[in-house]
Amino acid sequence: MKLSMPLVYAGNPRESADQVVGLEKAGLDTIWVAEPYGFDAPTLMGYLAARTETVEIGAGILNVYSRTPGALLQTAAGLDNVSGGRAVIGLGASGPQVVEGFHGLPYDRPLGRTREVIEIIRMGLRREPLVHDGIFTLPLPEDQGLGLGKPLKLLNKPERPAVPLWVAALGERNVAMTAEVADGWLPFLFFPEKAQSVWGEALARGAAKRSPDLAPLEISAGGMVAIGEDVKGLLDLMRPMYALYVGGMGARGKNFYNELACHYGYEKEAAEIQDLYLSGKKREAEAKVPLEWLEAGNLVGPASYVQERIAAFREAGVTSLQVAPVTDDPVATIAQVKEWVS
């Protein structure tokens, strides 16, 4: 099992990025860089590539709307080059509030877009001319634009002919598609003991169609980590995030995380959290987040308990444990967890 973590920053990502050097020495395998509607991920990923030597640098995630497939191909190839073959590209549909609100693009056909983006990136990394007919048509037909488009291949030779392409997916159809065509899967708010009942059928359906040319699907999931005899209270630090996603990350009827909570069996709590959150009662919404979910989805407690949670994630198929240390010495925490996952 590999060890990964999201790069958490508030305001100035350079300050957090500087910590990655120490985390790399402690054994961190992958760092994930987010990009919802803040600073762009590739710029920071390039900065990390210059500051580090061995850690994989993952986009977690780039949405499949705001950049063309050609631009995503260029980003994947460019980041893989400056990192010396350490790039990992996480892709996803994001959500309608970000895509339509921040980027001004219609949120349509997310699964088809993701599938085609993966096809085109892989085609381009093999330095094949970009020819595609689907949601994305390459080159543009002669009756559109100036009619001068022609098939082009990537100008530079990529560092690798294939860069790992991961997909952030929660819905059944999206997870099945991910299991079929992606190199890795990025679930969120993961509950190891309930993963099989929620996603098992979709994962199996996708795996049955998976090309033998692809390696087995990788999975990265995890949560906050704190090791100690009296640290359970730190779980409350996760309540605002769970409440934000379940209650406020999307409109009523269009909140994937609220649907996930329902799939986990928290229908009543999901409705209460959303009602409270959308009414501006964020603290009350946070109080409704089930403690069982917080305990299962994070690694907070005595060493023996944290090791039990690691085993639960491993049993659920997680190949890259994703952790966010909440300690005075994150480097030491990463080193300890690395020892356990290895």
CSV table of C-alpha atoms in Angstrom, one decimal:
chain,number,residue,atom,x,y,z
A,1,MET,CA,0.0,0.0,0.0
A,2,LYS,CA,1.3,3.4,-0.9
A,3,LEU,CA,0.9,6.5,1.2
A,4,SER,CA,-0.5,9.7,-0.2
A,5,MET,CA,-1.9,13.0,1.1
A,6,PRO,CA,-3.8,16.0,-0.2
A,7,LEU,CA,-1.9,19.3,-0.2
A,8,VAL,CA,-3.9,21.4,2.2
A,9,TYR,CA,-3.4,25.2,1.9
A,10,ALA,CA,-5.2,28.3,3.0
A,11,GLY,CA,-4.3,31.4,1.1
A,12,ASN,CA,-0.7,30.8,0.1
A,13,PRO,CA,0.0,27.3,-1.3
A,14,ARG,CA,3.8,27.9,-1.4
A,15,GLU,CA,4.0,27.7,2.3
A,16,SER,CA,2.3,24.3,2.3
A,17,ALA,CA,4.3,23.1,-0.7
A,18,ASP,CA,7.5,23.8,1.2
A,19,GLN,CA,6.5,21.1,3.7
A,20,VAL,CA,6.3,18.5,1.0
A,21,VAL,CA,10.1,18.2,0.9
A,22,GLY,CA,10.2,16.9,4.5
A,23,LEU,CA,7.2,14.6,3.9
A,24,GLU,CA,8.9,13.1,0.9
A,25,LYS,CA,11.9,12.2,3.0
A,26,ALA,CA,9.5,10.6,5.6
A,27,GLY,CA,8.2,8.3,2.9
A,28,LEU,CA,5.3,10.0,1.3
A,29,ASP,CA,4.6,8.4,-2.1
A,30,THR,CA,2.1,10.8,-3.6
A,31,ILE,CA,0.9,14.4,-3.1
A,32,TRP,CA,-2.5,15.4,-4.5
A,33,VAL,CA,-3.1,19.0,-5.5
A,34,ALA,CA,-6.7,20.2,-5.7
A,35,GLU,CA,-8.2,22.9,-8.0
A,36,PRO,CA,-11.9,23.5,-7.3
A,37,TYR,CA,-12.1,27.2,-8.0
A,38,GLY,CA,-8.9,28.3,-6.4
A,39,PHE,CA,-5.4,28.6,-7.8
A,40,ASP,CA,-4.8,26.2,-10.8
A,41,ALA,CA,-3.2,22.9,-9.9
A,42,PRO,CA,-0.6,22.5,-12.7
A,43,THR,CA,1.3,25.7,-11.7
A,44,LEU,CA,1.7,24.4,-8.1
A,45,MET,CA,2.5,20.9,-9.4
A,46,GLY,CA,5.3,22.3,-11.5
A,47,TYR,CA,6.6,24.1,-8.5
A,48,LEU,CA,6.5,20.9,-6.5
A,49,ALA,CA,8.3,19.0,-9.3
A,50,ALA,CA,11.2,21.5,-8.9
A,51,ARG,CA,11.3,21.1,-5.1
A,52,THR,CA,11.1,17.3,-4.9
A,53,GLU,CA,12.8,14.2,-6.2
A,54,THR,CA,10.8,11.1,-5.7
A,55,VAL,CA,7.2,11.9,-4.6
A,56,GLU,CA,4.5,11.4,-7.3
A,57,ILE,CA,2.7,14.7,-8.0
A,58,GLY,CA,-1.0,14.2,-8.6
A,59,ALA,CA,-3.7,16.6,-9.8
A,60,GLY,CA,-6.7,16.0,-7.6
A,61,ILE,CA,-8.5,16.9,-9.8
A,62,LEU,CA,-8.6,18.7,-13.2
A,63,ASN,CA,-12.2,19.0,-14.4
A,64,VAL,CA,-13.0,17.8,-17.9
A,65,TYR,CA,-14.9,21.0,-18.9
A,66,SER,CA,-12.7,24.0,-18.5
A,67,ARG,CA,-9.7,22.7,-20.6
A,68,THR,CA,-9.9,21.1,-24.0
A,69,PRO,CA,-8.7,17.5,-24.3
A,70,GLY,CA,-5.7,18.9,-26.2
A,71,ALA,CA,-4.9,21.2,-23.3
A,72,LEU,CA,-5.2,18.4,-20.8
A,73,LEU,CA,-2.8,16.3,-23.0
A,74,GLN,CA,-0.3,19.2,-23.0
A,75,THR,CA,-0.6,19.5,-19.2
A,76,ALA,CA,-0.1,15.8,-18.6
A,77,ALA,CA,2.9,15.6,-20.9
A,78,GLY,CA,4.4,18.8,-19.6
A,79,LEU,CA,4.1,17.9,-15.9
A,80,ASP,CA,5.4,14.5,-16.5
A,81,ASN,CA,8.5,15.9,-18.2
A,82,VAL,CA,9.4,18.5,-15.6
A,83,SER,CA,8.8,16.0,-12.8
A,84,GLY,CA,10.9,13.3,-14.5
A,85,GLY,CA,8.0,10.9,-14.9
A,86,ARG,CA,6.2,11.5,-11.6
A,87,ALA,CA,3.0,13.1,-12.8
A,88,VAL,CA,-0.4,11.6,-12.0
A,89,ILE,CA,-3.5,13.2,-13.6
A,90,GLY,CA,-6.7,13.1,-11.7
A,91,LEU,CA,-9.7,13.9,-13.8
A,92,GLY,CA,-13.4,14.5,-12.9
A,93,ALA,CA,-16.6,16.2,-13.7
A,94,SER,CA,-16.5,18.6,-10.7
A,95,GLY,CA,-20.0,19.9,-10.2
A,96,PRO,CA,-22.5,22.2,-11.9
A,97,GLN,CA,-22.0,25.0,-9.5
A,98,VAL,CA,-18.3,25.2,-10.3
A,99,VAL,CA,-18.5,24.4,-14.0
A,100,GLU,CA,-21.5,26.7,-14.8
A,101,GLY,CA,-20.8,29.3,-12.1
A,102,PHE,CA,-17.0,29.7,-12.3
A,103,HIS,CA,-16.3,28.6,-15.8
A,104,GLY,CA,-19.6,29.6,-17.6
A,105,LEU,CA,-20.0,26.2,-19.3
A,106,PRO,CA,-23.0,23.9,-19.5
A,107,TYR,CA,-22.7,20.9,-17.2
A,108,ASP,CA,-23.6,18.2,-19.7
A,109,ARG,CA,-22.6,14.6,-20.5
A,110,PRO,CA,-20.0,14.3,-17.7
A,111,LEU,CA,-19.4,10.6,-18.1
A,112,GLY,CA,-19.0,10.8,-21.9
A,113,ARG,CA,-16.7,13.7,-21.6
A,114,THR,CA,-14.5,12.0,-19.1
A,115,ARG,CA,-14.3,8.8,-21.1
A,116,GLU,CA,-13.3,10.7,-24.3
A,117,VAL,CA,-10.8,12.9,-22.5
A,118,ILE,CA,-9.0,9.7,-21.3
A,119,GLU,CA,-9.0,8.3,-24.8
A,120,ILE,CA,-7.6,11.5,-26.4
A,121,ILE,CA,-4.9,12.0,-23.7
A,122,ARG,CA,-3.7,8.4,-24.2
A,123,MET,CA,-3.8,8.8,-27.9
A,124,GLY,CA,-1.7,12.0,-27.7
A,125,LEU,CA,0.8,10.6,-25.3
A,126,ARG,CA,1.5,7.8,-27.9
A,127,ARG,CA,2.1,10.7,-30.3
A,128,GLU,CA,-0.7,9.7,-32.5
A,129,PRO,CA,-2.4,12.4,-34.6
A,130,LEU,CA,-5.5,13.6,-32.7
A,131,VAL,CA,-8.5,12.2,-34.6
A,132,HIS,CA,-11.7,11.8,-32.7
A,133,ASP,CA,-15.4,11.8,-33.4
A,134,GLY,CA,-17.7,12.1,-30.5
A,135,ILE,CA,-18.5,14.8,-27.9
A,136,PHE,CA,-15.1,16.1,-28.9
A,137,THR,CA,-14.5,16.2,-32.7
A,138,LEU,CA,-10.8,16.5,-33.7
A,139,PRO,CA,-9.9,18.1,-36.0
A,140,LEU,CA,-12.8,20.5,-36.4
A,141,PRO,CA,-14.9,19.6,-39.5
A,142,GLU,CA,-14.3,21.6,-42.7
A,143,ASP,CA,-17.8,23.2,-42.4
A,144,GLN,CA,-16.9,24.7,-39.1
A,145,GLY,CA,-14.5,27.5,-38.3
A,146,LEU,CA,-12.2,28.3,-41.2
A,147,GLY,CA,-12.1,24.7,-42.4
A,148,LEU,CA,-8.3,24.6,-42.0
A,149,GLY,CA,-8.0,22.1,-39.1
A,150,LYS,CA,-5.9,19.0,-39.7
A,151,PRO,CA,-4.8,16.1,-37.5
A,152,LEU,CA,-1.9,17.1,-35.3
A,153,LYS,CA,0.3,15.1,-32.9
A,154,LEU,CA,2.0,16.3,-29.8
A,155,LEU,CA,5.0,18.3,-30.9
A,156,ASN,CA,7.3,17.1,-28.1
A,157,LYS,CA,8.2,13.5,-27.2
A,158,PRO,CA,6.6,12.7,-23.9
A,159,GLU,CA,8.6,11.6,-20.9
A,160,ARG,CA,6.5,8.4,-20.8
A,161,PRO,CA,4.1,7.0,-23.4
A,162,ALA,CA,1.4,6.7,-20.7
A,163,VAL,CA,0.7,8.9,-17.6
A,164,PRO,CA,-1.5,7.5,-14.9
A,165,LEU,CA,-5.1,8.8,-15.4
A,166,TRP,CA,-7.3,8.7,-12.3
A,167,VAL,CA,-10.9,9.6,-12.0
A,168,ALA,CA,-12.8,11.1,-9.1
A,169,ALA,CA,-16.2,9.3,-9.2
A,170,LEU,CA,-19.1,8.7,-6.8
A,171,GLY,CA,-22.1,7.7,-8.8
A,172,GLU,CA,-22.7,4.2,-9.9
A,173,ARG,CA,-22.3,4.7,-13.7
A,174,ASN,CA,-19.3,6.9,-13.2
A,175,VAL,CA,-17.6,4.4,-10.9
A,176,ALA,CA,-18.3,1.6,-13.4
A,177,MET,CA,-16.8,3.7,-16.2
A,178,THR,CA,-13.8,4.5,-14.0
A,179,ALA,CA,-13.2,0.8,-13.3
A,180,GLU,CA,-13.4,0.1,-17.0
A,181,VAL,CA,-11.0,2.7,-18.4
A,182,ALA,CA,-9.1,4.6,-15.7
A,183,ASP,CA,-5.8,3.8,-14.1
A,184,GLY,CA,-7.1,4.8,-10.7
A,185,TRP,CA,-10.2,5.8,-8.7
A,186,LEU,CA,-10.5,8.7,-6.3
A,187,PRO,CA,-13.5,8.2,-4.1
A,188,PHE,CA,-14.3,10.8,-1.4
A,189,LEU,CA,-15.7,10.6,2.1
A,190,PHE,CA,-14.9,6.9,1.9
A,191,PHE,CA,-16.4,4.4,4.4
A,192,PRO,CA,-14.3,1.2,4.0
A,193,GLU,CA,-16.8,-1.2,5.6
A,194,LYS,CA,-19.7,0.1,3.3
A,195,ALA,CA,-17.7,0.4,0.1
A,196,GLN,CA,-18.6,-3.0,-1.2
A,197,SER,CA,-22.3,-2.6,-0.7
A,198,VAL,CA,-22.3,0.9,-2.2
A,199,TRP,CA,-19.9,0.4,-5.1
A,200,GLY,CA,-19.1,-3.3,-5.4
A,201,GLU,CA,-21.5,-4.0,-8.2
A,202,ALA,CA,-20.4,-1.0,-10.3
A,203,LEU,CA,-16.8,-1.8,-9.8
A,204,ALA,CA,-17.3,-5.4,-10.9
A,205,ARG,CA,-19.3,-4.3,-13.9
A,206,GLY,CA,-16.6,-2.0,-15.1
A,207,ALA,CA,-13.8,-4.4,-14.3
A,208,ALA,CA,-15.5,-7.0,-16.6
A,209,LYS,CA,-15.1,-4.6,-19.5
A,210,ARG,CA,-11.6,-3.5,-18.6
A,211,SER,CA,-8.9,-3.9,-21.3
A,212,PRO,CA,-6.2,-6.5,-20.4
A,213,ASP,CA,-3.7,-3.9,-21.5
A,214,LEU,CA,-4.5,-1.9,-18.3
A,215,ALA,CA,-3.1,-2.8,-14.9
A,216,PRO,CA,-5.6,-3.5,-12.1
A,217,LEU,CA,-7.5,-0.4,-10.9
A,218,GLU,CA,-5.7,1.6,-8.2
A,219,ILE,CA,-7.8,3.2,-5.4
A,220,SER,CA,-6.7,6.2,-3.2
A,221,ALA,CA,-8.8,7.0,-0.2
A,222,GLY,CA,-8.4,7.8,3.5
A,223,GLY,CA,-8.9,10.7,5.9
A,224,MET,CA,-7.5,12.6,8.8
A,225,VAL,CA,-4.8,10.9,10.9
A,226,ALA,CA,-3.9,11.6,14.6
A,227,ILE,CA,-2.3,9.0,16.8
A,228,GLY,CA,-2.8,9.0,20.6
A,229,GLU,CA,-4.8,7.8,23.5
A,230,ASP,CA,-7.0,11.0,23.8
A,231,VAL,CA,-7.3,12.4,20.3
A,232,LYS,CA,-10.8,11.2,19.4
A,233,GLY,CA,-12.1,14.8,20.0
A,234,LEU,CA,-10.1,15.8,16.9
A,235,LEU,CA,-12.7,14.1,14.8
A,236,ASP,CA,-14.8,17.2,15.3
A,237,LEU,CA,-12.4,19.1,13.1
A,238,MET,CA,-13.8,17.1,10.2
A,239,ARG,CA,-17.4,18.0,10.8
A,240,PRO,CA,-17.3,21.3,8.9
A,241,MET,CA,-15.9,19.5,5.8
A,242,TYR,CA,-18.5,16.7,5.9
A,243,ALA,CA,-21.3,19.2,6.5
A,244,LEU,CA,-20.1,21.4,3.6
A,245,TYR,CA,-20.1,18.6,1.1
A,246,VAL,CA,-23.2,16.8,2.3
A,247,GLY,CA,-25.1,20.0,2.9
A,248,GLY,CA,-23.8,22.7,0.7
A,249,MET,CA,-21.7,21.4,-2.2
A,250,GLY,CA,-24.6,21.4,-4.7
A,251,ALA,CA,-28.2,22.4,-4.9
A,252,ARG,CA,-31.1,20.2,-3.7
A,253,GLY,CA,-31.3,17.2,-5.9
A,254,LYS,CA,-27.9,17.9,-7.4
A,255,ASN,CA,-25.6,17.1,-4.6
A,256,PHE,CA,-23.5,13.9,-5.2
A,257,TYR,CA,-22.2,13.9,-1.6
A,258,ASN,CA,-25.7,14.1,-0.2
A,259,GLU,CA,-26.6,11.1,-2.3
A,260,LEU,CA,-23.5,9.3,-1.1
A,261,ALA,CA,-24.6,9.8,2.6
A,262,CYS,CA,-27.9,8.3,1.7
A,263,HIS,CA,-26.2,5.3,0.1
A,264,TYR,CA,-24.3,4.8,3.3
A,265,GLY,CA,-27.6,4.6,5.2
A,266,TYR,CA,-27.8,8.1,6.5
A,267,GLU,CA,-30.9,9.4,4.7
A,268,LYS,CA,-32.3,11.1,7.7
A,269,GLU,CA,-29.1,12.8,8.6
A,270,ALA,CA,-28.4,13.8,5.0
A,271,ALA,CA,-31.7,15.6,4.7
A,272,GLU,CA,-31.2,17.3,8.1
A,273,ILE,CA,-27.7,18.4,7.2
A,274,GLN,CA,-28.7,19.9,3.9
A,275,ASP,CA,-31.7,21.7,5.3
A,276,LEU,CA,-29.7,23.2,8.1
A,277,TYR,CA,-26.7,24.1,5.9
A,278,LEU,CA,-28.7,25.8,3.2
A,279,SER,CA,-30.5,27.7,5.9
A,280,GLY,CA,-27.2,29.1,7.1
A,281,LYS,CA,-27.2,27.0,10.3
A,282,LYS,CA,-23.7,25.5,9.6
A,283,ARG,CA,-22.9,24.6,13.2
A,284,GLU,CA,-26.2,22.8,13.6
A,285,ALA,CA,-25.5,21.0,10.4
A,286,GLU,CA,-22.0,19.9,11.5
A,287,ALA,CA,-23.5,18.4,14.7
A,288,LYS,CA,-25.7,16.1,12.6
A,289,VAL,CA,-22.7,14.4,10.9
A,290,PRO,CA,-22.8,10.8,12.1
A,291,LEU,CA,-19.9,10.0,14.5
A,292,GLU,CA,-19.8,6.5,13.1
A,293,TRP,CA,-19.0,7.9,9.6
A,294,LEU,CA,-16.3,10.1,11.0
A,295,GLU,CA,-14.7,7.3,13.0
A,296,ALA,CA,-14.7,4.9,10.0
A,297,GLY,CA,-13.5,7.4,7.4
A,298,ASN,CA,-10.6,8.7,9.4
A,299,LEU,CA,-7.6,7.3,11.3
A,300,VAL,CA,-7.9,8.9,14.7
A,301,GLY,CA,-7.1,7.1,17.9
A,302,PRO,CA,-4.5,4.9,19.7
A,303,ALA,CA,-1.9,3.3,17.5
A,304,SER,CA,-3.7,0.0,17.6
A,305,TYR,CA,-6.9,1.6,16.4
A,306,VAL,CA,-5.2,3.5,13.6
A,307,GLN,CA,-3.6,0.2,12.4
A,308,GLU,CA,-7.1,-1.4,12.4
A,309,ARG,CA,-8.3,1.4,10.2
A,310,ILE,CA,-5.4,0.9,7.8
A,311,ALA,CA,-6.3,-2.8,7.6
A,312,ALA,CA,-10.0,-1.8,6.9
A,313,PHE,CA,-9.0,0.5,4.0
A,314,ARG,CA,-6.7,-2.2,2.7
A,315,GLU,CA,-9.5,-4.8,2.9
A,316,ALA,CA,-11.8,-2.4,1.0
A,317,GLY,CA,-9.3,-2.4,-1.9
A,318,VAL,CA,-7.4,0.8,-1.2
A,319,THR,CA,-3.9,0.7,-2.7
A,320,SER,CA,-2.9,4.2,-1.8
A,321,LEU,CA,-3.9,5.3,1.7
A,322,GLN,CA,-4.6,9.1,1.6
A,323,VAL,CA,-4.0,10.8,5.0
A,324,ALA,CA,-4.1,14.3,6.3
A,325,PRO,CA,-2.0,14.5,9.5
A,326,VAL,CA,-3.4,16.7,12.3
A,327,THR,CA,-0.4,16.7,14.6
A,328,ASP,CA,2.4,18.9,15.8
A,329,ASP,CA,4.9,16.9,13.8
A,330,PRO,CA,3.3,15.9,10.4
A,331,VAL,CA,6.6,14.5,9.2
A,332,ALA,CA,6.9,12.1,12.1
A,333,THR,CA,3.3,11.1,11.7
A,334,ILE,CA,3.8,10.3,8.0
A,335,ALA,CA,6.9,8.3,8.8
A,336,GLN,CA,5.0,6.2,11.4
A,337,VAL,CA,2.0,5.6,9.1
A,338,LYS,CA,4.4,4.7,6.2
A,339,GLU,CA,6.0,2.1,8.4
A,340,TRP,CA,2.5,0.6,9.1
A,341,VAL,CA,1.3,0.6,5.5
A,342,SER,CA,4.5,-0.9,4.3
